Amino acid sequence: MRKIKDDIIEKIIFFCGILSIVFVVLIFGFLIKEGISFFKEFGIVDFIIGKFWYPSANPPEFGILSLIVGSVLVTVGACIIAVPVGIMAAVYISELAPKQIKDILKSLVELMAAVPSVVIGFVGMVSLAPLVRVFFNIPTGLTAFTGSIMLAFMAMPTIVTISEDAIRSVPWQYKEGAFALGATKWQTIRRIVLKAAMPGIIAAIMLGIGRVIGETMAVMMITGNAAHIPHSIFEPVRTMTATIAAEMGETVTGGLHYRALFAIALVLFFITFLVNFIADLFLGRSKNK
Amino acid sequence: MKTNLYQNKMLIDDLSCFFSNKCVLENVSLSIIKNEILTIIGPSNSGKTSFLRTLNRMNDFNSDFSRKGNVFLDEENIFHMNMEKLRMRVGMLFAMPIPLPMTVYENVIYAPKRLGVIKHGKKSEMDAIVEQALRDASLWDEVKDRLDSSAMKMSGGQQQRLCIARILAINPEVILFDEPCSGLDPISTAKVEETMIALKKRYTIVLVTNNVKQASRVGDRTAFFLMGRLIEIGGTAKLFVSPKEQKTNDYITGRFG
């Protein structure tokens, strides 16, 4: 009897475990199916390096280079802001802050992670965008730069909390060992603590990037959504995610435009996969050392 | 200050230590003579580790810690010295070997490079420092072919000797050993002890140990701590054969502790 119970529970757990794999494979399969049929009709090279996205022109143009540039620009911008600030905040929280400040900061950062992206987008649109427009004296405040700042806010909680965990789990003995050699606090943090915590910090950055690159609602609201290749970060851009979200409702199911959006999703999936892969490579390398 | 036949390296003058107002060390005064191995024995809670950690101010990281009295290094009050400079002169080895998460080579060269002992280190110069430090720690022959592999993969005894090498690389004057062999097997222990004896020609060594036998093997002088007080200090041979205090006798013969 106990044996049977054991078996059943084991089966249930196995089923739950396998479920996530099934989901990913199904999603991937679906994307490939729709994407491939699009590529057969339109051509993958024209799709990737085409500069014009005119899905409803006649004949339609499906070039997503401007969308890729938009996504990359906003993501890189967000990382440039969020990564240094996030890591330094994590160092401050885990190594330097007095107890009370530490507790307050930690709960505030966690609270920040709970803000829905539409709220972030809304705040960015009504408060940050006018500021950017006036400050840089440009025609519109809805730019890649504005998007980067708001996305940096979204990525920061992830980066801070996970890096903070990694830094805190560096054994106290490492620090003590470095101090006993006459290292200053800053030398210890930079050379020992950050180095030992590096795998965790890289994982944190990658998760942050993952959040930024997949973010849809906020970027749709604050980047201006102009599908052209920008000359600077102070111009409106349109990201891949925003394109899918904005246009999916207008397409004919099974039509060329509909499948083009799936092809974009496929590209997006590929990029995220690449980011994860690079992260794993880094993590693997630092572990082997 | 009393004048001494020998040269005092460190002088501890009426030192008391407290952790959140609980007294862990009471009015300890003693001197540490240049180029000796002073061993400190005592049961746990005797304050011997707190004493050792005060000598290079490692206790200062603990915000509950406070102290009275003074410690002098070459007649200079250590509590008026720059903390990092002090620790470069008074190195410390811990109970658990703690290699830093890098290669063997980097572990040894870390401190000289970062702390500016060598400036704009030439490769040949750095190699020489690493080799010398590893030789002094009697580790060179075992690791010379794998300086670039991770220090974390070495055995416990090797790691502990690597930690010794790491301290030697910055050329301190005093080395504090905090139960350095408590996690090691007898053979590794013997090697660490040999290393310590070889090192006293150039360094002054203070060794805190739970192992009374070890104290009698390597110590020139031995101090016995109990409940935060210094009970007795004297030549190791004399202290082990004919201690002045009954408590010392009880401890070294294993009647308590």
Short mmCIF file of N, CA and C in Angstrom, two decimals, chain A residues 170-197 286-289, chain B residues 53 56 58 61 83-85 87-88 90-92 94 96 98-103 106-107 110-111 114-115 150 152-153 166-167 170:
data_model
loop_
_atom_site.label_atom_id
_atom_site.label_comp_id
_atom_site.label_asym_id
_atom_site.label_seq_id
_atom_site.Cartn_x
_atom_site.Cartn_y
_atom_site.Cartn_z
N VAL A 170 28.86 35.52 0.29
CA VAL A 170 30.32 35.36 0.30
C VAL A 170 30.75 35.13 1.74
N PRO A 171 31.48 34.03 2.01
CA PRO A 171 31.81 33.71 3.39
C PRO A 171 32.56 34.85 4.08
N TRP A 172 32.20 35.10 5.32
CA TRP A 172 32.85 36.15 6.11
C TRP A 172 34.35 35.90 6.19
N GLN A 173 34.74 34.63 6.16
CA GLN A 173 36.16 34.30 6.29
C GLN A 173 37.00 34.88 5.15
N TYR A 174 36.42 34.95 3.95
CA TYR A 174 37.16 35.56 2.83
C TYR A 174 37.55 36.98 3.19
N LYS A 175 36.54 37.70 3.70
CA LYS A 175 36.77 39.10 4.03
C LYS A 175 37.80 39.19 5.14
N GLU A 176 37.62 38.35 6.15
CA GLU A 176 38.54 38.36 7.28
C GLU A 176 39.96 38.08 6.80
N GLY A 177 40.08 37.09 5.89
CA GLY A 177 41.39 36.75 5.36
C GLY A 177 42.04 37.94 4.67
N ALA A 178 41.23 38.66 3.90
CA ALA A 178 41.77 39.82 3.19
C ALA A 178 42.13 40.93 4.16
N PHE A 179 41.27 41.14 5.15
CA PHE A 179 41.55 42.18 6.14
C PHE A 179 42.84 41.87 6.88
N ALA A 180 43.03 40.58 7.20
CA ALA A 180 44.21 40.19 7.96
C ALA A 180 45.48 40.43 7.16
N LEU A 181 45.35 40.54 5.83
CA LEU A 181 46.52 40.84 5.01
C LEU A 181 46.73 42.34 4.88
N GLY A 182 45.88 43.11 5.53
CA GLY A 182 46.06 44.55 5.48
C GLY A 182 45.27 45.22 4.37
N ALA A 183 44.30 44.52 3.78
CA ALA A 183 43.50 45.14 2.74
C ALA A 183 42.53 46.13 3.38
N THR A 184 42.23 47.21 2.66
CA THR A 184 41.23 48.14 3.16
C THR A 184 39.85 47.59 2.81
N LYS A 185 38.84 48.23 3.36
CA LYS A 185 37.47 47.77 3.10
C LYS A 185 37.16 47.79 1.60
N TRP A 186 37.56 48.87 0.96
CA TRP A 186 37.27 49.01 -0.47
C TRP A 186 38.02 47.95 -1.28
N GLN A 187 39.30 47.72 -0.95
CA GLN A 187 40.06 46.68 -1.67
C GLN A 187 39.41 45.33 -1.48
N THR A 188 38.95 45.08 -0.25
CA THR A 188 38.33 43.79 0.02
C THR A 188 37.04 43.62 -0.79
N ILE A 189 36.23 44.66 -0.81
CA ILE A 189 34.97 44.57 -1.55
C ILE A 189 35.25 44.35 -3.04
N ARG A 190 36.17 45.15 -3.55
CA ARG A 190 36.39 45.12 -5.01
C ARG A 190 37.07 43.81 -5.44
N ARG A 191 38.12 43.43 -4.73
CA ARG A 191 38.93 42.31 -5.21
C ARG A 191 38.43 40.96 -4.71
N ILE A 192 37.83 40.93 -3.55
CA ILE A 192 37.45 39.65 -2.97
C ILE A 192 35.95 39.42 -3.03
N VAL A 193 35.20 40.34 -2.46
CA VAL A 193 33.77 40.12 -2.35
C VAL A 193 33.11 40.09 -3.73
N LEU A 194 33.38 41.12 -4.53
CA LEU A 194 32.75 41.16 -5.85
C LEU A 194 33.21 39.99 -6.70
N LYS A 195 34.48 39.64 -6.56
CA LYS A 195 34.99 38.54 -7.37
C LYS A 195 34.32 37.22 -6.99
N ALA A 196 34.21 36.99 -5.71
CA ALA A 196 33.59 35.74 -5.27
C ALA A 196 32.10 35.72 -5.60
N ALA A 197 31.48 36.88 -5.62
CA ALA A 197 30.04 36.93 -5.88
C ALA A 197 29.73 37.03 -7.37
N SER A 286 33.39 30.65 -14.57
CA SER A 286 33.86 31.08 -13.25
C SER A 286 33.78 29.93 -12.24
N LYS A 287 32.89 28.98 -12.49
CA LYS A 287 32.83 27.84 -11.58
C LYS A 287 34.02 26.91 -11.75
N ASN A 288 34.44 26.74 -13.02
CA ASN A 288 35.54 25.80 -13.26
C ASN A 288 36.87 26.30 -12.74
N LYS A 289 36.95 27.62 -12.58
CA LYS A 289 38.25 28.19 -12.24
C LYS A 289 38.71 27.81 -10.84
N ARG B 53 43.21 38.27 18.56
CA ARG B 53 42.57 39.12 17.55
C ARG B 53 42.67 40.61 17.90
N ASN B 56 46.06 42.43 16.22
CA ASN B 56 46.07 43.14 14.94
C ASN B 56 44.71 43.77 14.65
N MET B 58 41.65 42.82 14.71
CA MET B 58 40.58 42.18 13.94
C MET B 58 39.25 42.29 14.67
N PHE B 61 36.11 45.05 13.87
CA PHE B 61 34.96 44.94 12.97
C PHE B 61 33.68 44.67 13.73
N MET B 83 45.03 51.14 10.63
CA MET B 83 44.65 49.74 10.79
C MET B 83 45.24 48.84 9.71
N GLU B 84 45.23 49.33 8.46
CA GLU B 84 45.72 48.49 7.36
C GLU B 84 47.24 48.31 7.46
N LYS B 85 47.92 49.41 7.83
CA LYS B 85 49.39 49.32 7.97
C LYS B 85 49.75 48.34 9.07
N ARG B 87 48.05 45.76 10.06
CA ARG B 87 47.82 44.37 9.66
C ARG B 87 48.85 43.89 8.66
N MET B 88 49.48 44.82 7.95
CA MET B 88 50.57 44.39 7.08
C MET B 88 51.79 44.00 7.90
N VAL B 90 51.49 42.96 11.21
CA VAL B 90 51.08 41.86 12.08
C VAL B 90 50.07 41.01 11.33
N GLY B 91 50.55 39.95 10.68
CA GLY B 91 49.68 39.11 9.86
C GLY B 91 48.96 38.09 10.73
N MET B 92 47.90 37.50 10.18
CA MET B 92 47.13 36.55 10.97
C MET B 92 46.70 35.35 10.13
N PHE B 94 44.15 31.95 10.24
CA PHE B 94 42.94 31.52 10.94
C PHE B 94 42.87 30.01 11.08
N MET B 96 40.46 27.93 10.11
CA MET B 96 40.12 27.28 8.86
C MET B 96 40.98 27.87 7.76
N ILE B 98 41.63 29.57 4.55
CA ILE B 98 40.74 30.33 3.68
C ILE B 98 41.50 30.79 2.47
N PRO B 99 41.68 29.93 1.48
CA PRO B 99 42.28 30.46 0.25
C PRO B 99 41.28 31.40 -0.40
N LEU B 100 41.76 32.47 -0.98
CA LEU B 100 40.86 33.36 -1.70
C LEU B 100 40.47 32.66 -2.99
N PRO B 101 39.31 32.98 -3.54
CA PRO B 101 38.82 32.25 -4.71
C PRO B 101 39.60 32.59 -5.97
N MET B 102 40.86 32.22 -6.03
CA MET B 102 41.67 32.46 -7.22
C MET B 102 42.74 31.37 -7.32
N THR B 103 43.68 31.54 -8.25
CA THR B 103 44.70 30.51 -8.41
C THR B 103 45.72 30.60 -7.27
N GLU B 106 47.93 33.65 -7.78
CA GLU B 106 47.25 34.91 -7.46
C GLU B 106 47.06 35.08 -5.96
N ASN B 107 46.80 33.96 -5.28
CA ASN B 107 46.63 34.02 -3.83
C ASN B 107 47.86 34.61 -3.16
N TYR B 110 48.57 38.29 -4.40
CA TYR B 110 47.47 39.24 -4.18
C TYR B 110 47.86 40.41 -3.28
N ALA B 111 48.34 40.05 -2.09
CA ALA B 111 48.58 41.12 -1.12
C ALA B 111 49.72 42.05 -1.55
N ARG B 114 48.33 44.25 -4.42
CA ARG B 114 47.27 45.20 -4.09
C ARG B 114 47.70 46.22 -3.06
N LEU B 115 48.60 45.81 -2.18
CA LEU B 115 48.92 46.71 -1.08
C LEU B 115 50.16 47.54 -1.38
N SER B 150 43.31 26.27 -9.39
CA SER B 150 42.59 26.96 -8.32
C SER B 150 43.08 26.51 -6.95
N MET B 152 41.36 26.42 -4.43
CA MET B 152 40.28 25.71 -3.73
C MET B 152 40.40 24.19 -3.90
N LYS B 153 41.20 23.75 -4.90
CA LYS B 153 41.29 22.31 -5.16
C LYS B 153 42.37 21.64 -4.33
N ARG B 166 50.88 33.27 1.84
CA ARG B 166 50.23 34.52 1.48
C ARG B 166 50.61 35.62 2.46
N ILE B 167 50.71 35.23 3.73
CA ILE B 167 51.10 36.22 4.73
C ILE B 167 52.58 36.57 4.58
N ILE B 170 53.91 39.40 2.16
CA ILE B 170 53.96 40.83 2.47
C ILE B 170 54.98 41.11 3.57
#
